[in-house]
Short mmCIF file of C-alpha atoms and ligand atoms in Angstrom, two decimals:
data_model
loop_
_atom_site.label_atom_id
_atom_site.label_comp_id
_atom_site.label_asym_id
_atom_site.label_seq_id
_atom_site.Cartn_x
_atom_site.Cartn_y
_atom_site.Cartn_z
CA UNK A 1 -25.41 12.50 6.96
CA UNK A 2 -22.31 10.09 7.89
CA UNK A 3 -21.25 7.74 4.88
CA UNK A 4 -22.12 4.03 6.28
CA UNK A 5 -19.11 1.94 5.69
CA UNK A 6 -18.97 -2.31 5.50
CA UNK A 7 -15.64 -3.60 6.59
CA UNK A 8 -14.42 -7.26 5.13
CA UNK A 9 -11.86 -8.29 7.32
CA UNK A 10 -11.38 -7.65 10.64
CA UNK A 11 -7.39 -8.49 11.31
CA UNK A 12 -4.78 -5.84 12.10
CA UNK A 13 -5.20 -3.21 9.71
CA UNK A 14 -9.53 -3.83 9.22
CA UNK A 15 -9.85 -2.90 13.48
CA UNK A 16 -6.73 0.12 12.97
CA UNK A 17 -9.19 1.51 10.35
CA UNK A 18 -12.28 1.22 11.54
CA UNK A 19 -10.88 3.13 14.85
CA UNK A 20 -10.10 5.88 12.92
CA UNK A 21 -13.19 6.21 10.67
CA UNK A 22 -15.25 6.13 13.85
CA UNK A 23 -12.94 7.87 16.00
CA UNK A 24 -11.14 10.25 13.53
CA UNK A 25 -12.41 10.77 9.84
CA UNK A 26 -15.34 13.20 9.82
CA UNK A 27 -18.39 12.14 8.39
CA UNK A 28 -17.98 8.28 8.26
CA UNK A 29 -19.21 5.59 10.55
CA UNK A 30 -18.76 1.70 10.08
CA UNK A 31 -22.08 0.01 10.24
CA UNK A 32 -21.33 -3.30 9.44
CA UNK A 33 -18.68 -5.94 9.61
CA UNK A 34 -17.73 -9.68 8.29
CA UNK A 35 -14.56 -11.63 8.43
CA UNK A 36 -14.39 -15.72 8.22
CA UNK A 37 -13.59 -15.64 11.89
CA UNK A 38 -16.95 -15.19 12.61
CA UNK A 39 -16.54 -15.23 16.48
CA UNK A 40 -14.11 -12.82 16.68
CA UNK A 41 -15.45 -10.52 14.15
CA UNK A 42 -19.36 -11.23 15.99
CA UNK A 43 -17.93 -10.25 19.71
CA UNK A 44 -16.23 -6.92 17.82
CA UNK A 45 -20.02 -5.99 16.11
CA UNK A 46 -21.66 -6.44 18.96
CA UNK A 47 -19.16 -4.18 20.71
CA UNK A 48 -19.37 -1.19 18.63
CA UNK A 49 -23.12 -1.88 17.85
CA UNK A 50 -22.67 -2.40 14.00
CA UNK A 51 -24.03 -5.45 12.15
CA UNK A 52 -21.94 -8.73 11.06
CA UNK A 53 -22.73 -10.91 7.88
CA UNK A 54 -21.33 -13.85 7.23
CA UNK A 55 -20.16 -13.03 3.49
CA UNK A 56 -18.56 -10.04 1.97
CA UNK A 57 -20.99 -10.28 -0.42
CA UNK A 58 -24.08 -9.56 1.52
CA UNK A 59 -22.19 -6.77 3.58
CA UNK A 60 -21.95 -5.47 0.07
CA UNK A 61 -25.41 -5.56 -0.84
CA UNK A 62 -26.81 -4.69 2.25
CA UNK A 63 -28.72 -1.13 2.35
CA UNK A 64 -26.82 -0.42 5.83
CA UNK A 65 -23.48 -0.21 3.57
CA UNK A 66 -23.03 2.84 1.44
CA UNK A 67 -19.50 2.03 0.70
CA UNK A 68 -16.94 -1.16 1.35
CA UNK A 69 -13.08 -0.71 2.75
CA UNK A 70 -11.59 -4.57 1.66
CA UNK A 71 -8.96 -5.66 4.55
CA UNK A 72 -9.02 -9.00 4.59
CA UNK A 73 -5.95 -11.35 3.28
CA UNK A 74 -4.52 -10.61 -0.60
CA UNK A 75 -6.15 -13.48 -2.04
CA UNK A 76 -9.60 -12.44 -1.15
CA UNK A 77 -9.51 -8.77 -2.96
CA UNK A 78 -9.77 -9.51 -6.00
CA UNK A 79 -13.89 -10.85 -5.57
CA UNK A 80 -15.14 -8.22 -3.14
CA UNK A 81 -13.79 -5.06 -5.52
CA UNK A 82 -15.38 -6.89 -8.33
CA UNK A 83 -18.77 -7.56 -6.19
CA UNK A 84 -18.70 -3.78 -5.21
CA UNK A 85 -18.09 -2.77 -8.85
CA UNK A 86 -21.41 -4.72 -9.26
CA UNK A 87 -23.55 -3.43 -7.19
CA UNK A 88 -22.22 0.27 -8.15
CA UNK A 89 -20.61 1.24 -4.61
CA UNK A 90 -17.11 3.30 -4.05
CA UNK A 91 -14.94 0.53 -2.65
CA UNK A 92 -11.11 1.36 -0.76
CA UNK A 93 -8.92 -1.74 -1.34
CA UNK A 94 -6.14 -2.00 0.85
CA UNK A 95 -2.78 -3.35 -1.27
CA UNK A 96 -2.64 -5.39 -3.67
CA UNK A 97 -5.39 -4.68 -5.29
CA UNK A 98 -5.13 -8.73 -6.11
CA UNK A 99 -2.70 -10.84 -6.55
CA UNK A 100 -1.96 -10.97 -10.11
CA UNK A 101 -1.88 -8.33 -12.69
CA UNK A 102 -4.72 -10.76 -14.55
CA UNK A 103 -7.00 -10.28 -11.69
CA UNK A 104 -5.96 -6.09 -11.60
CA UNK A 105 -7.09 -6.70 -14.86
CA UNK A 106 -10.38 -7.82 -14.18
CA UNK A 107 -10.97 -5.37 -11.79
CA UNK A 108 -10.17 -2.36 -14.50
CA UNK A 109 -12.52 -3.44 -17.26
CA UNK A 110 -15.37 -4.13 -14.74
CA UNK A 111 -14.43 -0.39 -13.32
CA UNK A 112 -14.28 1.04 -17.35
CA UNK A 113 -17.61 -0.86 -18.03
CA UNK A 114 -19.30 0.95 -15.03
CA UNK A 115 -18.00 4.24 -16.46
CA UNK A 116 -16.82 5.42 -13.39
CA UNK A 117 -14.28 5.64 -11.16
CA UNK A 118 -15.12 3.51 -7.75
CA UNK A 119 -12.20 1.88 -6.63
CA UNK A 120 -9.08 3.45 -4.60
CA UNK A 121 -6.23 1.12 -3.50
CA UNK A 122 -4.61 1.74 -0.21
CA UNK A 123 -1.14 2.86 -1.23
CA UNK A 124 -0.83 5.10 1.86
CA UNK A 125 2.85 6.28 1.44
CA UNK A 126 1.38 8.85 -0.96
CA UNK A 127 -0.50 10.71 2.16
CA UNK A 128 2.51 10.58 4.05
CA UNK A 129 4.29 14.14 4.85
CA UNK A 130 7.75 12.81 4.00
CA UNK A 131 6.74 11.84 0.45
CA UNK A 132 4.80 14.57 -0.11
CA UNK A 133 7.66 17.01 0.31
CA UNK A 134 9.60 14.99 -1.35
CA UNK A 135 7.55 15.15 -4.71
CA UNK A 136 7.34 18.74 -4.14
CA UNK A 137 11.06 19.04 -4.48
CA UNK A 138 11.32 17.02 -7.34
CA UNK A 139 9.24 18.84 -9.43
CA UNK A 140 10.20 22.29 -7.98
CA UNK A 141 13.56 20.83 -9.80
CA UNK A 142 15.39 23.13 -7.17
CA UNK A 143 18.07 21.25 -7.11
CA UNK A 144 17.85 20.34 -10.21
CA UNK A 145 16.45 17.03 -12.26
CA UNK A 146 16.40 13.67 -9.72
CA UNK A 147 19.41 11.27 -11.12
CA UNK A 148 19.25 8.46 -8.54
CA UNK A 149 16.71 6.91 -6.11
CA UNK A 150 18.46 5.22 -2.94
CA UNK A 151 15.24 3.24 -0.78
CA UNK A 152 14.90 0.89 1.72
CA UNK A 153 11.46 -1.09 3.11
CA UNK A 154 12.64 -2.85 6.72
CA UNK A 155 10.49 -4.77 8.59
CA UNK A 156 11.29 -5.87 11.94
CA UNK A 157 10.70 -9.73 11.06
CA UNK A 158 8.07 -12.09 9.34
CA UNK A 159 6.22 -14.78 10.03
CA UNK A 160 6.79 -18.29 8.63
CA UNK A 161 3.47 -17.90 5.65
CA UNK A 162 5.87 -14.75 4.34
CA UNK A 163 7.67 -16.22 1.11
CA UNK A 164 10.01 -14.95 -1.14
CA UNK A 165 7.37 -13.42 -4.17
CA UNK A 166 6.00 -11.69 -1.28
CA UNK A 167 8.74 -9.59 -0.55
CA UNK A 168 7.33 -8.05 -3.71
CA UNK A 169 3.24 -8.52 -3.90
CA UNK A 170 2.91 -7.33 -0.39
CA UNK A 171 5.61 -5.35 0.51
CA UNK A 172 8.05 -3.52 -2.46
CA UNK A 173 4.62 -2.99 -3.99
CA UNK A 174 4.71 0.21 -1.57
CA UNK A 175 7.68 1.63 -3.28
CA UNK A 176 6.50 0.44 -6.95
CA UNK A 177 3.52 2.83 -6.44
CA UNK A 178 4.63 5.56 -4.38
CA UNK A 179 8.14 5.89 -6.31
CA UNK A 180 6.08 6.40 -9.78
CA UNK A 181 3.87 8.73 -8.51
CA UNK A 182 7.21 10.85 -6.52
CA UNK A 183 8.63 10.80 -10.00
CA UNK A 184 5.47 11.11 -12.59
CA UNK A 185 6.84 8.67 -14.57
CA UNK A 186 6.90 4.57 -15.01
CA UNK A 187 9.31 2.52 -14.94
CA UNK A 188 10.98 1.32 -17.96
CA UNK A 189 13.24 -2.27 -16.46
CA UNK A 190 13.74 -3.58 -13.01
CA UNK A 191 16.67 -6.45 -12.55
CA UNK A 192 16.13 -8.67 -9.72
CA UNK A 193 20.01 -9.78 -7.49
CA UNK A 194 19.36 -11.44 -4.61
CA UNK A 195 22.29 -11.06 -2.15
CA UNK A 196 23.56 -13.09 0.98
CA UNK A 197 20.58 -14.69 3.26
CA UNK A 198 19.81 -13.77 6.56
CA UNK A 199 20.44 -16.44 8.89
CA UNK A 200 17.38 -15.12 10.59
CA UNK A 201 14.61 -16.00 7.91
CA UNK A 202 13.55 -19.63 6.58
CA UNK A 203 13.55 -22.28 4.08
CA UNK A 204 10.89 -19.93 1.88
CA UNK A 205 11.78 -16.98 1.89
CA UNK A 206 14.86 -15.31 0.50
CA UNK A 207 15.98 -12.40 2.41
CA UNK A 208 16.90 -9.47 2.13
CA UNK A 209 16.19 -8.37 -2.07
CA UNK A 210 17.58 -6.08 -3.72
CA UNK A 211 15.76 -4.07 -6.95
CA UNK A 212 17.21 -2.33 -9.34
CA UNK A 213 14.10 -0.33 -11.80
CA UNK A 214 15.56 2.31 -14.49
CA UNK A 215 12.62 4.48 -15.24
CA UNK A 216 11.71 6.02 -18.82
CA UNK A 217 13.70 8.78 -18.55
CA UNK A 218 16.95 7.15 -17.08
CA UNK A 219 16.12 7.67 -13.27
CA UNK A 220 17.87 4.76 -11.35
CA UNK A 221 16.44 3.22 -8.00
CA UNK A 222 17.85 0.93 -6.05
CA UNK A 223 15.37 -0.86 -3.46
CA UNK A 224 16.35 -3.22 -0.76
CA UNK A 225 13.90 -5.19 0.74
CA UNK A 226 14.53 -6.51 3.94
CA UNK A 227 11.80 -8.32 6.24
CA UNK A 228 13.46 -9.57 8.55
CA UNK A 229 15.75 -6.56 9.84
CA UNK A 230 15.33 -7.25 13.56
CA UNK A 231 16.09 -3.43 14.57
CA UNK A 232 12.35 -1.51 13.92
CA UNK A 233 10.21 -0.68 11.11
CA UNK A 234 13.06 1.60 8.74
CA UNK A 235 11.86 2.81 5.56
CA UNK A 236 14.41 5.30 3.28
CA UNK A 237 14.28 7.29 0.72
CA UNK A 238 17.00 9.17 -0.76
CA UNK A 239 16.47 11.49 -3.68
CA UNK A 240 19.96 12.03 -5.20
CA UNK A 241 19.27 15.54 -7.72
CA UNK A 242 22.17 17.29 -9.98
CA UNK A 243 22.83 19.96 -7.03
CA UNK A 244 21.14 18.32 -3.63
CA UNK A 245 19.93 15.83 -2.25
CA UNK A 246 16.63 14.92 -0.40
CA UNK A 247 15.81 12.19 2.47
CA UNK A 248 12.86 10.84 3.92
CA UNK A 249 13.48 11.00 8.05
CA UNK A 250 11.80 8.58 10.38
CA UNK A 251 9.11 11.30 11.67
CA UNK A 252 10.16 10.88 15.87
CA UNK A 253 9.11 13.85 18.10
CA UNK A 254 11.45 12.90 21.38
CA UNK A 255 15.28 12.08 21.97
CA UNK A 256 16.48 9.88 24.69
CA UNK A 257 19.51 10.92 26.57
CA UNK A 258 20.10 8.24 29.15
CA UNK A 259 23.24 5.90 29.95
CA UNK A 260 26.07 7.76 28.06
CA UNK A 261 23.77 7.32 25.01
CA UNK A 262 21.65 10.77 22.60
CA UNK A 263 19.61 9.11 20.70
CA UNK A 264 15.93 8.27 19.20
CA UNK A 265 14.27 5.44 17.90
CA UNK A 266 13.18 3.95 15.37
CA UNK A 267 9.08 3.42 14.48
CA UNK A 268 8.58 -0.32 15.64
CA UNK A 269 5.85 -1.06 13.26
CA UNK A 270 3.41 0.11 10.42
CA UNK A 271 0.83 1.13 11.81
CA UNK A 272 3.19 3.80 13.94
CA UNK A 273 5.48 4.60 10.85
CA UNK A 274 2.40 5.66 9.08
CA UNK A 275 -0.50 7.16 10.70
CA UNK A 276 -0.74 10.53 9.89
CA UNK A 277 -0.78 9.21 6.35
CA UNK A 278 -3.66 6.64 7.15
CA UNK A 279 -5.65 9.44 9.04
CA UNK A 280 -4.94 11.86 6.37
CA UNK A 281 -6.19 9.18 3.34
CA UNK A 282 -9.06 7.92 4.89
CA UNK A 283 -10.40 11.18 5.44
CA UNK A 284 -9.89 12.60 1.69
CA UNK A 285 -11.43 8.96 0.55
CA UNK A 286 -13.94 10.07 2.57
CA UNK A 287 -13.82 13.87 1.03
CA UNK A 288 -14.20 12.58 -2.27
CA UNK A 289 -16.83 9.87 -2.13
CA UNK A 290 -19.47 12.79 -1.03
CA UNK A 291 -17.56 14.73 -3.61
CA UNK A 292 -18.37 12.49 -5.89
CA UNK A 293 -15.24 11.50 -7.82
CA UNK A 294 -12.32 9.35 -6.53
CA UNK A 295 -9.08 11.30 -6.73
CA UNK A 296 -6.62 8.68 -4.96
CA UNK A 297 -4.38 5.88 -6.11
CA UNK A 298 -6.77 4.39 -8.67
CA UNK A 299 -7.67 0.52 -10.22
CA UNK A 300 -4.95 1.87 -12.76
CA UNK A 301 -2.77 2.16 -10.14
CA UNK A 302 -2.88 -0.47 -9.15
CA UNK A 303 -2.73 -2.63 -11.93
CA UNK A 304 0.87 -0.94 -13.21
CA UNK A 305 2.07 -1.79 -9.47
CA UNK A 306 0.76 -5.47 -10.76
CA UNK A 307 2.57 -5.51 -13.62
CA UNK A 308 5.99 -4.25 -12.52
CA UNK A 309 5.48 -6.80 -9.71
CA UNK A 310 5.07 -9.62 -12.35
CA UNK A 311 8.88 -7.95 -14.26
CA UNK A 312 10.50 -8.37 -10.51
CA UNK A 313 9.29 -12.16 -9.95
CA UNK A 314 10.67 -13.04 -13.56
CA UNK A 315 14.20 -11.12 -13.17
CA UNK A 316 14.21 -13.05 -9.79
CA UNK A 317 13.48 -16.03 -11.81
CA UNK A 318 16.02 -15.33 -14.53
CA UNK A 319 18.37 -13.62 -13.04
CA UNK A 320 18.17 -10.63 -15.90
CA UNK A 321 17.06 -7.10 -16.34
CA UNK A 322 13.48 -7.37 -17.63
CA UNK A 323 11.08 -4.64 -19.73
CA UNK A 324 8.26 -3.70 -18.12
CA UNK A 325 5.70 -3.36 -21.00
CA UNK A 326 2.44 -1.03 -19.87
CA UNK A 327 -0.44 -0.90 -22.09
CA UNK A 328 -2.02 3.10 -22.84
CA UNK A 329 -3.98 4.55 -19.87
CA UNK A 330 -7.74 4.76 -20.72
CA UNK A 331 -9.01 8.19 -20.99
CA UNK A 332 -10.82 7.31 -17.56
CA UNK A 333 -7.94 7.08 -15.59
CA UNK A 334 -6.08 10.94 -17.43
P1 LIG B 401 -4.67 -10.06 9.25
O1 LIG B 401 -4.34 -11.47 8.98
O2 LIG B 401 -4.35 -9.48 10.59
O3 LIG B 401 -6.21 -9.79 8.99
C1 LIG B 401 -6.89 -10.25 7.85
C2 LIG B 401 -8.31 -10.61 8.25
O4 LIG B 401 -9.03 -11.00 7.06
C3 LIG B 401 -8.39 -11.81 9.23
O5 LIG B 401 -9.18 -11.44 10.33
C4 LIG B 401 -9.03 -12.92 8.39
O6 LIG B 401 -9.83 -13.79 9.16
C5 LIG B 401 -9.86 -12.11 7.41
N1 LIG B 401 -10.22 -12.83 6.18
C6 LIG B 401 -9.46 -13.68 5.46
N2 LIG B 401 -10.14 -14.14 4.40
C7 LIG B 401 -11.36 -13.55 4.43
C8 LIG B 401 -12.49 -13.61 3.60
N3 LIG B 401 -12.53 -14.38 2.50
N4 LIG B 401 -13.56 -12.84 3.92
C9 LIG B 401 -13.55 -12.06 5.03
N5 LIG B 401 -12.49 -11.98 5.87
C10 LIG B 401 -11.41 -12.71 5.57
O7 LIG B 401 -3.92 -9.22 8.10
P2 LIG B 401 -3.66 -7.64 8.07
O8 LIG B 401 -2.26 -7.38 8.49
O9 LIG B 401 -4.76 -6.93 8.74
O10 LIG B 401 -3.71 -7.39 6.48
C11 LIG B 401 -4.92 -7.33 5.80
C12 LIG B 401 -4.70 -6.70 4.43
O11 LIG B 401 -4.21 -5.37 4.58
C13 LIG B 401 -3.67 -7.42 3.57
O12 LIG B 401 -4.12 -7.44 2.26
C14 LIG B 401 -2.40 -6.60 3.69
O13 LIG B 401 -1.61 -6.67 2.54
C15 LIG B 401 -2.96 -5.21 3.91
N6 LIG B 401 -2.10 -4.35 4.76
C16 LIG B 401 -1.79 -3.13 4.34
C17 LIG B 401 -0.97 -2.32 5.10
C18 LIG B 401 -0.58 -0.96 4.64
O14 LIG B 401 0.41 -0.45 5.12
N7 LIG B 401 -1.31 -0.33 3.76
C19 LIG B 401 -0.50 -2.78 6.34
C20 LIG B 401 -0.88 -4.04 6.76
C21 LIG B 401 -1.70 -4.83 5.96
C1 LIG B 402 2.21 -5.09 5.29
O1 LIG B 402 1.11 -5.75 4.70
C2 LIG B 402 2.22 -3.65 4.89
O2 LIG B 402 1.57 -3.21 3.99
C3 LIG B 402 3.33 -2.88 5.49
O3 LIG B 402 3.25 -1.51 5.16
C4 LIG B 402 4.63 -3.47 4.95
O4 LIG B 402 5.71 -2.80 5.52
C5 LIG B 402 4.71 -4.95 5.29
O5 LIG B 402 5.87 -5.50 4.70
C6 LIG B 402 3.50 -5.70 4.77
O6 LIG B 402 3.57 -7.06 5.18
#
């Protein structure tokens, strides 16, 4: 039997996802759909013959949904993870989990008062080939123990409702997760320097950031964030270890040799960057709901990612290297 899935939000990512669980990921189908733009999201039900409701919540309770996938703006997580908590169904939350580490919060205790594990966050990067060989260098320790951490996050450009914080909340927040998990270890302080502005940004939003987080064992990263890049989608990742030294490469598959010019190019946008790793996560979320027990980036997760995010906006603030204080992991999330 195919797991039923309810989609809330039907923007960019909701339709690139519910293409690939009805195109791609075995065993899933989306039955049912809402999103406040309730023509838009009404013309795509009716298209792929699955039902729309006008509120998350009754997508959520509805007995055509088995399980929810959450894609609609940040804000707006926070209240359907909860409401899916409720009503006892597996729920994938695409990043962040919400938009403050009080609302991550929330969302924990509600999970460790259920008793079990429901929630996954969408912190694809960690299903992504690159990263994946990456970690298993690092803890092969053939080239000995990782000493520095050299990353980028590019984005072509952003749109005018893109402000500073969110360089962090809804983009860095990437690299806060996946760098943690590359390295099995949190991250101790982070110090905020913001260097000279792009003339091609605006009045909110500062840009390019840079990131500086010193983990518990003395690893240093340096992260630039830079939204506004103009040249493609360009994320980097350079693992500096006592004997080598490892790289993410932009995964390309042709070369262009034309004009004088050998050379290939770089992933214009998300959604090319990292598809393999979207396939590849949706269909172990998948895996493990009929298994039973959620296995990806978890509530926990998420909330760390929250509160490092929280250390970023007040060294921004200050100007200073800031602690980043992380409460014991329940025993649900070992
Ligand atoms: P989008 O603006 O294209 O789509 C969001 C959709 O949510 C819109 O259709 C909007 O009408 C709908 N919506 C807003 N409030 C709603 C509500 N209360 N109930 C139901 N629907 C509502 O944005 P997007 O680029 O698709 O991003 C959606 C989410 O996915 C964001 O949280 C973003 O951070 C995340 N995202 C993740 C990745 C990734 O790489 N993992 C990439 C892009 C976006
Ligand atoms: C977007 O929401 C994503 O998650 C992309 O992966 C990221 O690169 C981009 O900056 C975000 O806006």
């Amino acid at each position: 039997m195919e797991i039923k899935v309810g989609v809330i939000g039907t923007g960019a990512i909701g339709r690139e996802h519910i293409k690939r669980l009805n195109g791609k990921v075995q065993g899933a189908v989306v039955t049912a759909i809402s999103d406040i733009d309730v023509a838009g999201a009404t013309k795509l039900a009716n298209e792929m013959n699955a039902t729309f409701f006008k509120t998350g919540e009754e997508l959520i309770a509805s007995e055509e949904v088995d399980v929810v996938l959450v894609t609609s703006w940040d804000p707006t997580h926070e209240q359907y993870v909860l409401e899916s908590i409720k009503q006892g169904k597996y729920v994938f939350c695409e990043k962040p989990l919400a938009t403050d580490s009080d609302g991550c919060r929330r969302i924990v205790e509600a999970e460790l008062a259920a008793g079990k594990q429901l929630v996954q966050v969408g912190f694809m990067r960690r299903y992504d080939r690159g990263y994946i060989e990456l970690k298993e260098a690092i803890e092969s320790k053939k080239f000995g123990e990782a000493l520095m951490l050299h990353c980028a996050h590019r984005n072509p450009s952003a749109d005018s409702n893109y402000t500073t914080p969110m360089a962090i909340s809804n983009t860095a927040i990437h690299e806060i997760d996946v760098l943690r998990w590359l390295l099995e270890e949190d991250y101790d302080t982070v110090q905020m320097i913001l260097p000279k502005k792009t003339k091609n940004t605006h009045e909110k939003l500062h840009d390019p950031q840079l990131l500086i987080f010193q983990t518990k064992s003395g690893v240093t990263i340096d992260l630039e964030v830079f939204v506004n890049c103009r040249f493609g989608y360009d994320i980097k990742c350079d693992v500096v270890c006592e004997t080598g030294e490892i790289g993410l490469v932009d995964p390309v598959y042709t070369k262009i040799k034309s004009e004088g010019k050998n050379y290939t190019q770089v992933s214009p946008d998300w959604q090319t960057r990292f598809i393999e790793a979207y396939d590849y996560e949706f269909q172990l979320w998948i895996d493990s709901i009929r298994r039973g027990v959620i296995d990806g980036p978890s509530a926990w997760d998420g909330y760390v990612a929250s509160i490092t995010m929280v250390a970023c906006h007040d060294s921004r603030e200050s100007g200073e290297k800031v602690k980043i204080e992380i409460e014991e992991r329940p025993d649900m999330y070992n």
